[in-house]
Amino acid sequence: MNIVTLLPFIVLIGAMFLMTRSAKNKQRQAQQMREEMQPGTGVRTIGGMYATVKEVHDDTVLLEVAPGVHAIYAKNAVGAVLPDAEYNRIVHGIDPDEDATDTPVVPDDASSLTEAADAGDDAPADKTGAADEADEKADVKKIDLGKDDAPAADAAGDDKRDGGTDAK
């Protein structure tokens, strides 16, 4: 036989060997992770549920899914054992690296963003006058753009008070 005809078979067998080797390696790491579980650690199940380990048995694990709510799961159902910092960040929203004084607070409305920018600038008087004009324009009565014309809308409102209807 020619080496050229055997080469595709050799490459195929080599690829299969490498794929099974990496799959076995991942299985071994997952098994080792599940064996390292101990009560009090946070876990994520393969379904995406976060829980705290209460008891570990041979093939099962008792998880606290909510305060006072316990469930028995197979060890194979545990997808990841999480470090305490990551578990607290995801479940409780506690970020140990975050310092409250360094992070800016996101305001509920955009007006505080523009006020802070205006107050922080050493702007000439004409720019502050422009800001006052913008505030005055914001106080102008709002017009409903869904109507064709404002006077017709007022007339329709009078008809409603007199017992008229909107039907045409």
Coordinates of N, CA and C in Angstrom, one line a residue:
M1 N 0.8 -1.2 0.0 CA 0.0 0.0 0.0 C 0.9 1.2 0.0
N2 N 0.3 2.2 -0.6 CA 1.0 3.5 -0.7 C 0.7 4.3 0.6
I3 N 1.7 5.1 1.0 CA 1.6 6.0 2.2 C 0.6 7.1 2.0
V4 N 0.4 7.5 0.7 CA -0.6 8.6 0.4 C -2.0 8.1 0.7
T5 N -2.3 6.8 0.5 CA -3.6 6.3 0.7 C -3.9 6.1 2.2
L6 N -2.8 5.8 3.0 CA -2.9 5.6 4.4 C -3.0 6.9 5.2
L7 N -2.5 7.9 4.7 CA -2.4 9.2 5.4 C -3.7 9.8 5.9
P8 N -4.8 9.8 5.1 CA -6.1 10.2 5.6 C -6.6 9.4 6.8
F9 N -6.4 8.1 6.8 CA -6.8 7.3 7.9 C -6.0 7.6 9.1
I10 N -4.7 7.8 9.0 CA -3.8 8.1 10.1 C -4.2 9.5 10.7
V11 N -4.5 10.4 9.9 CA -4.9 11.8 10.4 C -6.3 11.6 11.1
L12 N -7.2 10.9 10.6 CA -8.5 10.7 11.2 C -8.4 10.0 12.6
I13 N -7.6 9.0 12.7 CA -7.4 8.3 13.9 C -6.7 9.2 14.9
G14 N -5.8 10.0 14.5 CA -5.1 11.0 15.4 C -6.1 12.0 15.9
A15 N -6.9 12.5 15.0 CA -7.9 13.5 15.5 C -8.9 12.9 16.5
M16 N -9.3 11.7 16.2 CA -10.2 11.0 17.2 C -9.6 10.9 18.5
F17 N -8.3 10.5 18.5 CA -7.6 10.3 19.8 C -7.5 11.6 20.6
L18 N -7.2 12.7 19.9 CA -7.0 14.0 20.5 C -8.4 14.5 21.1
M19 N -9.5 14.3 20.3 CA -10.8 14.7 20.8 C -11.2 13.9 22.0
T20 N -11.0 12.6 22.0 CA -11.4 11.8 23.2 C -10.5 12.2 24.4
R21 N -9.3 12.5 24.2 CA -8.4 12.8 25.3 C -8.8 14.1 25.9
S22 N -9.2 15.2 25.1 CA -9.6 16.4 25.7 C -11.0 16.3 26.4
A23 N -11.9 15.4 25.9 CA -13.1 15.2 26.6 C -12.9 14.5 27.9
K24 N -12.0 13.5 27.9 CA -11.7 12.8 29.2 C -11.1 13.8 30.2
N25 N -10.3 14.7 29.7 CA -9.6 15.7 30.6 C -10.7 16.6 31.2
K26 N -11.7 17.0 30.4 CA -12.7 17.9 30.9 C -13.6 17.1 31.9
Q27 N -13.9 15.9 31.7 CA -14.7 15.0 32.6 C -13.9 14.9 33.9
R28 N -12.6 14.7 33.8 CA -11.8 14.5 35.1 C -11.8 15.8 35.9
Q29 N -11.7 16.9 35.2 CA -11.7 18.2 35.9 C -13.1 18.5 36.6
A30 N -14.2 18.1 35.9 CA -15.5 18.3 36.5 C -15.7 17.4 37.7
Q31 N -15.2 16.2 37.6 CA -15.4 15.2 38.7 C -14.6 15.7 39.9
Q32 N -13.4 16.3 39.7 CA -12.5 16.8 40.7 C -13.2 18.0 41.4
M33 N -13.8 18.9 40.6 CA -14.5 20.0 41.1 C -15.7 19.6 42.0
R34 N -16.4 18.6 41.6 CA -17.6 18.1 42.4 C -17.1 17.4 43.6
E35 N -15.9 16.8 43.6 CA -15.4 16.2 44.8 C -15.0 17.2 45.9
E36 N -14.6 18.4 45.4 CA -14.1 19.5 46.3 C -15.2 20.2 46.9
M37 N -16.5 20.0 46.5 CA -17.6 20.7 47.1 C -17.7 20.4 48.6
Q38 N -18.0 21.4 49.4 CA -18.1 21.2 50.8 C -19.3 22.1 51.3
P39 N -19.9 21.8 52.4 CA -21.0 22.7 52.9 C -20.6 24.1 53.0
G40 N -21.5 25.0 52.6 CA -21.2 26.4 52.6 C -20.8 27.1 51.3
T41 N -20.4 26.3 50.4 CA -19.9 26.8 49.1 C -21.1 27.1 48.2
G42 N -20.9 28.1 47.3 CA -22.0 28.4 46.4 C -21.7 27.7 45.1
V43 N -22.8 27.2 44.5 CA -22.7 26.4 43.2 C -23.7 26.9 42.2
R44 N -23.5 26.6 41.0 CA -24.5 26.9 39.9 C -24.8 25.5 39.3
T45 N -26.1 25.2 39.2 CA -26.4 23.9 38.6 C -26.4 24.0 37.1
I46 N -26.5 22.8 36.4 CA -26.4 22.9 34.9 C -27.6 23.5 34.4
G47 N -28.7 23.7 35.2 CA -29.9 24.4 34.7 C -29.8 25.9 34.9
G48 N -28.7 26.4 35.6 CA -28.5 27.8 35.8 C -29.0 28.3 37.1
M49 N -29.3 27.5 38.1 CA -29.8 27.9 39.4 C -28.6 28.0 40.3
Y50 N -28.6 29.1 41.1 CA -27.6 29.3 42.1 C -28.1 28.9 43.4
A51 N -27.2 28.2 44.2 CA -27.6 27.6 45.5 C -26.4 27.5 46.4
T52 N -26.6 27.2 47.7 CA -25.6 27.0 48.6 C -25.6 25.5 49.0
V53 N -24.4 24.9 49.1 CA -24.3 23.5 49.5 C -24.5 23.4 51.0
K54 N -25.5 22.5 51.4 CA -25.7 22.2 52.8 C -25.1 20.9 53.2
E55 N -25.3 19.8 52.4 CA -24.7 18.5 52.7 C -24.2 17.9 51.5
V56 N -23.2 17.1 51.6 CA -22.6 16.4 50.4 C -22.6 14.9 50.8
H57 N -23.2 14.1 49.9 CA -23.3 12.6 50.0 C -22.5 12.0 48.9
D58 N -22.6 10.7 48.7 CA -21.8 10.0 47.7 C -22.2 10.4 46.3
D59 N -23.5 10.3 46.0 CA -24.0 10.7 44.6 C -24.9 11.9 44.6
T60 N -25.3 12.4 45.8 CA -26.2 13.5 45.8 C -25.6 14.6 46.6
V61 N -26.3 15.8 46.5 CA -25.9 16.9 47.3 C -27.2 17.7 47.7
L62 N -27.3 18.1 48.9 CA -28.4 18.9 49.4 C -28.1 20.4 49.2
L63 N -28.9 21.1 48.5 CA -28.7 22.5 48.2 C -29.8 23.3 48.8
E64 N -29.4 24.5 49.3 CA -30.4 25.5 49.8 C -30.6 26.5 48.7
V65 N -31.7 26.4 48.0 CA -32.0 27.2 46.9 C -32.6 28.6 47.2
A66 N -33.1 28.7 48.4 CA -33.6 29.9 49.0 C -33.6 29.7 50.5
P67 N -33.6 30.8 51.3 CA -33.6 30.7 52.7 C -34.7 29.7 53.2
G68 N -34.3 28.6 53.8 CA -35.2 27.6 54.3 C -35.7 26.6 53.3
V69 N -35.3 26.7 52.1 CA -35.8 25.8 51.0 C -34.7 25.0 50.6
H70 N -34.8 23.6 50.8 CA -33.7 22.7 50.5 C -34.2 21.7 49.4
A71 N -33.3 21.3 48.6 CA -33.5 20.4 47.5 C -32.4 19.4 47.3
I72 N -32.7 18.2 47.0 CA -31.6 17.2 46.7 C -31.4 17.1 45.2
Y73 N -30.1 17.2 44.9 CA -29.7 17.1 43.5 C -28.6 16.1 43.3
A74 N -28.5 15.5 42.1 CA -27.4 14.6 41.8 C -26.1 15.5 41.7
K75 N -25.0 14.9 42.1 CA -23.7 15.6 42.0 C -23.5 16.0 40.5
N76 N -23.9 15.2 39.6 CA -23.7 15.5 38.2 C -24.4 16.8 37.7
A77 N -25.5 17.2 38.5 CA -26.3 18.4 38.2 C -25.6 19.7 38.5
V78 N -24.5 19.6 39.3 CA -23.7 20.8 39.6 C -22.8 21.1 38.5
G79 N -23.0 22.3 37.9 CA -22.2 22.7 36.7 C -20.9 23.4 37.1
A80 N -21.0 24.2 38.2 CA -19.8 24.9 38.6 C -19.8 25.2 40.1
V81 N -18.6 25.0 40.8 CA -18.5 25.4 42.2 C -17.9 26.8 42.1
L82 N -18.6 27.8 42.7 CA -18.1 29.2 42.5 C -17.3 29.7 43.7
P83 N -16.4 30.5 43.5 CA -15.7 31.2 44.6 C -16.7 32.1 45.4
D84 N -16.4 32.3 46.7 CA -17.3 33.1 47.5 C -17.6 34.5 46.9
A85 N -16.5 35.2 46.4 CA -16.7 36.5 45.9 C -17.6 36.5 44.7
E86 N -17.5 35.6 43.8 CA -18.3 35.5 42.6 C -19.7 35.2 42.9
Y87 N -19.9 34.2 43.9 CA -21.3 33.8 44.3 C -22.0 35.0 44.9
N88 N -21.3 35.7 45.8 CA -22.0 36.9 46.4 C -22.3 38.0 45.4
R89 N -21.4 38.2 44.5 CA -21.6 39.2 43.4 C -22.9 38.9 42.6
I90 N -23.0 37.6 42.2 CA -24.1 37.2 41.4 C -25.4 37.1 42.1
V91 N -25.4 36.5 43.3 CA -26.7 36.2 44.0 C -27.1 37.4 44.9
H92 N -26.2 38.0 45.6 CA -26.5 39.0 46.5 C -26.2 40.4 46.0
G93 N -25.5 40.5 44.9 CA -25.2 41.8 44.3 C -24.1 42.5 45.1
I94 N -23.3 41.8 45.9 CA -22.2 42.4 46.7 C -21.0 42.3 45.9
D95 N -20.3 43.4 45.6 CA -19.1 43.4 44.9 C -18.0 43.9 45.8
P96 N -17.1 43.0 46.3 CA -16.1 43.4 47.3 C -15.1 44.4 46.7
D97 N -14.9 44.4 45.4 CA -13.9 45.3 44.8 C -14.4 46.7 44.6
E98 N -15.7 46.8 44.6 CA -16.4 48.1 44.3 C -16.4 49.0 45.6
D99 N -15.8 50.2 45.4 CA -15.8 51.2 46.5 C -16.9 52.2 46.2
A100 N -17.8 52.4 47.1 CA -19.0 53.3 46.9 C -18.6 54.7 46.6
T101 N -17.5 55.1 47.2 CA -17.1 56.5 47.0 C -16.5 56.8 45.6
D102 N -15.9 55.8 45.0 CA -15.3 56.0 43.7 C -16.2 55.9 42.6
T103 N -17.3 55.1 42.7 CA -18.2 54.9 41.5 C -19.2 56.0 41.5
P104 N -19.4 56.6 40.3 CA -20.4 57.6 40.1 C -21.8 57.0 40.2
V105 N -22.7 57.8 40.8 CA -24.1 57.4 40.9 C -24.8 57.7 39.6
V106 N -25.6 56.8 39.1 CA -26.3 57.1 37.8 C -27.6 57.7 38.2
P107 N -27.9 59.0 37.7 CA -29.1 59.7 38.1 C -30.3 59.1 37.4
D108 N -31.5 59.4 37.9 CA -32.8 58.9 37.4 C -33.2 59.7 36.1
D109 N -32.8 61.0 36.1 CA -33.1 61.8 35.0 C -31.9 62.5 34.4
A110 N -32.0 63.0 33.2 CA -30.8 63.6 32.6 C -30.6 65.1 33.0
S111 N -31.5 65.7 33.7 CA -31.4 67.1 34.1 C -30.2 67.3 35.1
S112 N -30.0 66.3 36.0 CA -28.8 66.5 36.9 C -27.5 66.3 36.1
L113 N -27.5 65.7 35.0 CA -26.3 65.6 34.3 C -25.9 66.9 33.6
T114 N -26.9 67.6 33.1 CA -26.6 68.9 32.5 C -26.3 70.0 33.5
E115 N -27.0 69.9 34.7 CA -26.7 70.9 35.8 C -25.3 70.7 36.2
A116 N -24.8 69.5 36.4 CA -23.5 69.2 36.9 C -22.5 69.8 35.8
A117 N -22.8 69.6 34.6 CA -21.9 70.1 33.5 C -21.8 71.6 33.5
D118 N -23.0 72.2 33.7 CA -23.1 73.7 33.7 C -22.4 74.3 34.9
A119 N -22.6 73.6 36.1 CA -21.9 74.1 37.3 C -20.4 73.9 37.3
G120 N -20.0 72.9 36.6 CA -18.5 72.6 36.6 C -17.8 73.5 35.6
D121 N -18.4 74.1 34.7 CA -17.8 74.9 33.7 C -17.6 76.3 34.2
D122 N -16.5 76.9 33.8 CA -16.4 78.4 34.1 C -16.8 79.1 32.8
A123 N -18.1 79.1 32.6 CA -18.6 79.6 31.3 C -18.9 81.1 31.5
P124 N -18.8 81.8 30.4 CA -19.2 83.2 30.4 C -20.7 83.4 30.7
A125 N -21.1 84.6 31.0 CA -22.5 84.9 31.3 C -23.5 84.6 30.2
D126 N -23.0 84.7 28.9 CA -24.0 84.5 27.9 C -24.3 83.0 27.7
K127 N -23.5 82.1 28.2 CA -23.8 80.7 28.1 C -24.8 80.3 29.2
T128 N -24.7 81.0 30.4 CA -25.6 80.7 31.5 C -27.0 81.3 31.1
G129 N -27.0 82.4 30.3 CA -28.2 82.9 29.8 C -28.9 82.0 28.9
A130 N -28.1 81.3 28.0 CA -28.6 80.3 27.1 C -29.3 79.2 27.9
A131 N -28.6 78.8 29.0 CA -29.2 77.7 29.8 C -30.5 78.1 30.4
D132 N -30.6 79.4 30.9 CA -31.9 79.9 31.4 C -33.0 79.9 30.3
E133 N -32.6 80.3 29.1 CA -33.6 80.3 28.0 C -34.1 78.8 27.8
A134 N -33.2 77.9 27.8 CA -33.5 76.5 27.6 C -34.5 76.0 28.7
D135 N -34.3 76.5 30.0 CA -35.2 76.1 31.1 C -36.5 76.7 30.8
E136 N -36.6 78.0 30.3 CA -37.8 78.6 30.1 C -38.6 77.9 29.0
K137 N -37.9 77.5 27.9 CA -38.5 76.7 26.9 C -39.1 75.4 27.3
A138 N -38.4 74.8 28.3 CA -38.9 73.5 28.9 C -40.2 73.7 29.7
D139 N -40.4 75.0 30.2 CA -41.6 75.3 30.9 C -42.8 75.6 30.1
V140 N -42.6 75.7 28.7 CA -43.7 76.0 27.8 C -44.7 74.9 27.8
K141 N -46.0 75.2 27.6 CA -47.0 74.2 27.6 C -46.7 73.1 26.4
K142 N -46.8 71.9 26.8 CA -46.5 70.8 25.8 C -47.7 70.7 24.8
I143 N -47.4 70.5 23.6 CA -48.4 70.3 22.5 C -48.5 68.9 22.2
D144 N -49.7 68.3 22.0 CA -49.8 66.9 21.6 C -49.7 66.9 20.1
L145 N -48.6 66.2 19.7 CA -48.3 66.2 18.2 C -49.2 65.1 17.5
G146 N -50.0 64.4 18.3 CA -50.8 63.4 17.7 C -52.1 64.0 17.0
K147 N -52.4 65.2 17.4 CA -53.6 65.9 16.9 C -53.2 66.7 15.6
D148 N -54.2 66.9 14.7 CA -53.9 67.7 13.5 C -53.7 69.1 13.8
D149 N -54.6 69.7 14.6 CA -54.5 71.1 14.9 C -55.0 71.3 16.3
A150 N -54.4 72.3 17.1 CA -54.8 72.5 18.5 C -56.2 73.1 18.6
P151 N -56.7 74.1 17.8 CA -58.0 74.6 18.0 C -59.1 73.6 17.8
A152 N -58.9 72.7 16.8 CA -59.9 71.6 16.6 C -60.0 70.7 17.8
A153 N -58.9 70.5 18.4 CA -58.9 69.6 19.6 C -59.7 70.3 20.7
D154 N -59.5 71.6 20.9 CA -60.2 72.3 22.0 C -61.7 72.3 21.7
A155 N -62.1 72.5 20.4 CA -63.5 72.4 20.0 C -64.1 71.1 20.3
A156 N -63.4 70.0 20.0 CA -63.9 68.7 20.3 C -64.0 68.5 21.8
G157 N -63.2 69.1 22.6 CA -63.3 69.0 24.0 C -64.6 69.6 24.5
D158 N -65.0 70.8 23.9 CA -66.2 71.4 24.3 C -67.4 70.6 24.0
D159 N -67.4 69.9 22.8 CA -68.5 69.1 22.4 C -68.7 67.9 23.4
K160 N -67.6 67.4 23.9 CA -67.7 66.3 24.8 C -68.4 66.7 26.1
R161 N -68.1 67.9 26.6 CA -68.8 68.4 27.8 C -70.3 68.6 27.5
D162 N -70.7 68.9 26.3 CA -72.1 69.2 26.0 C -72.8 67.9 25.6
G163 N -72.1 66.8 25.7 CA -72.8 65.5 25.4 C -72.5 65.0 24.0
G164 N -71.6 65.6 23.3 CA -71.3 65.2 22.0 C -70.3 64.0 22.0
T165 N -70.1 63.3 20.9 CA -69.2 62.1 20.8 C -68.1 62.4 19.9
D166 N -67.1 61.6 19.9 CA -66.0 61.7 18.9 C -66.3 61.1 17.6
A167 N -67.3 60.3 17.5 CA -67.6 59.5 16.3 C -67.9 60.5 15.2
K168 N -67.4 60.2 14.0 CA -67.6 61.1 12.8 C -68.3 60.3 11.7

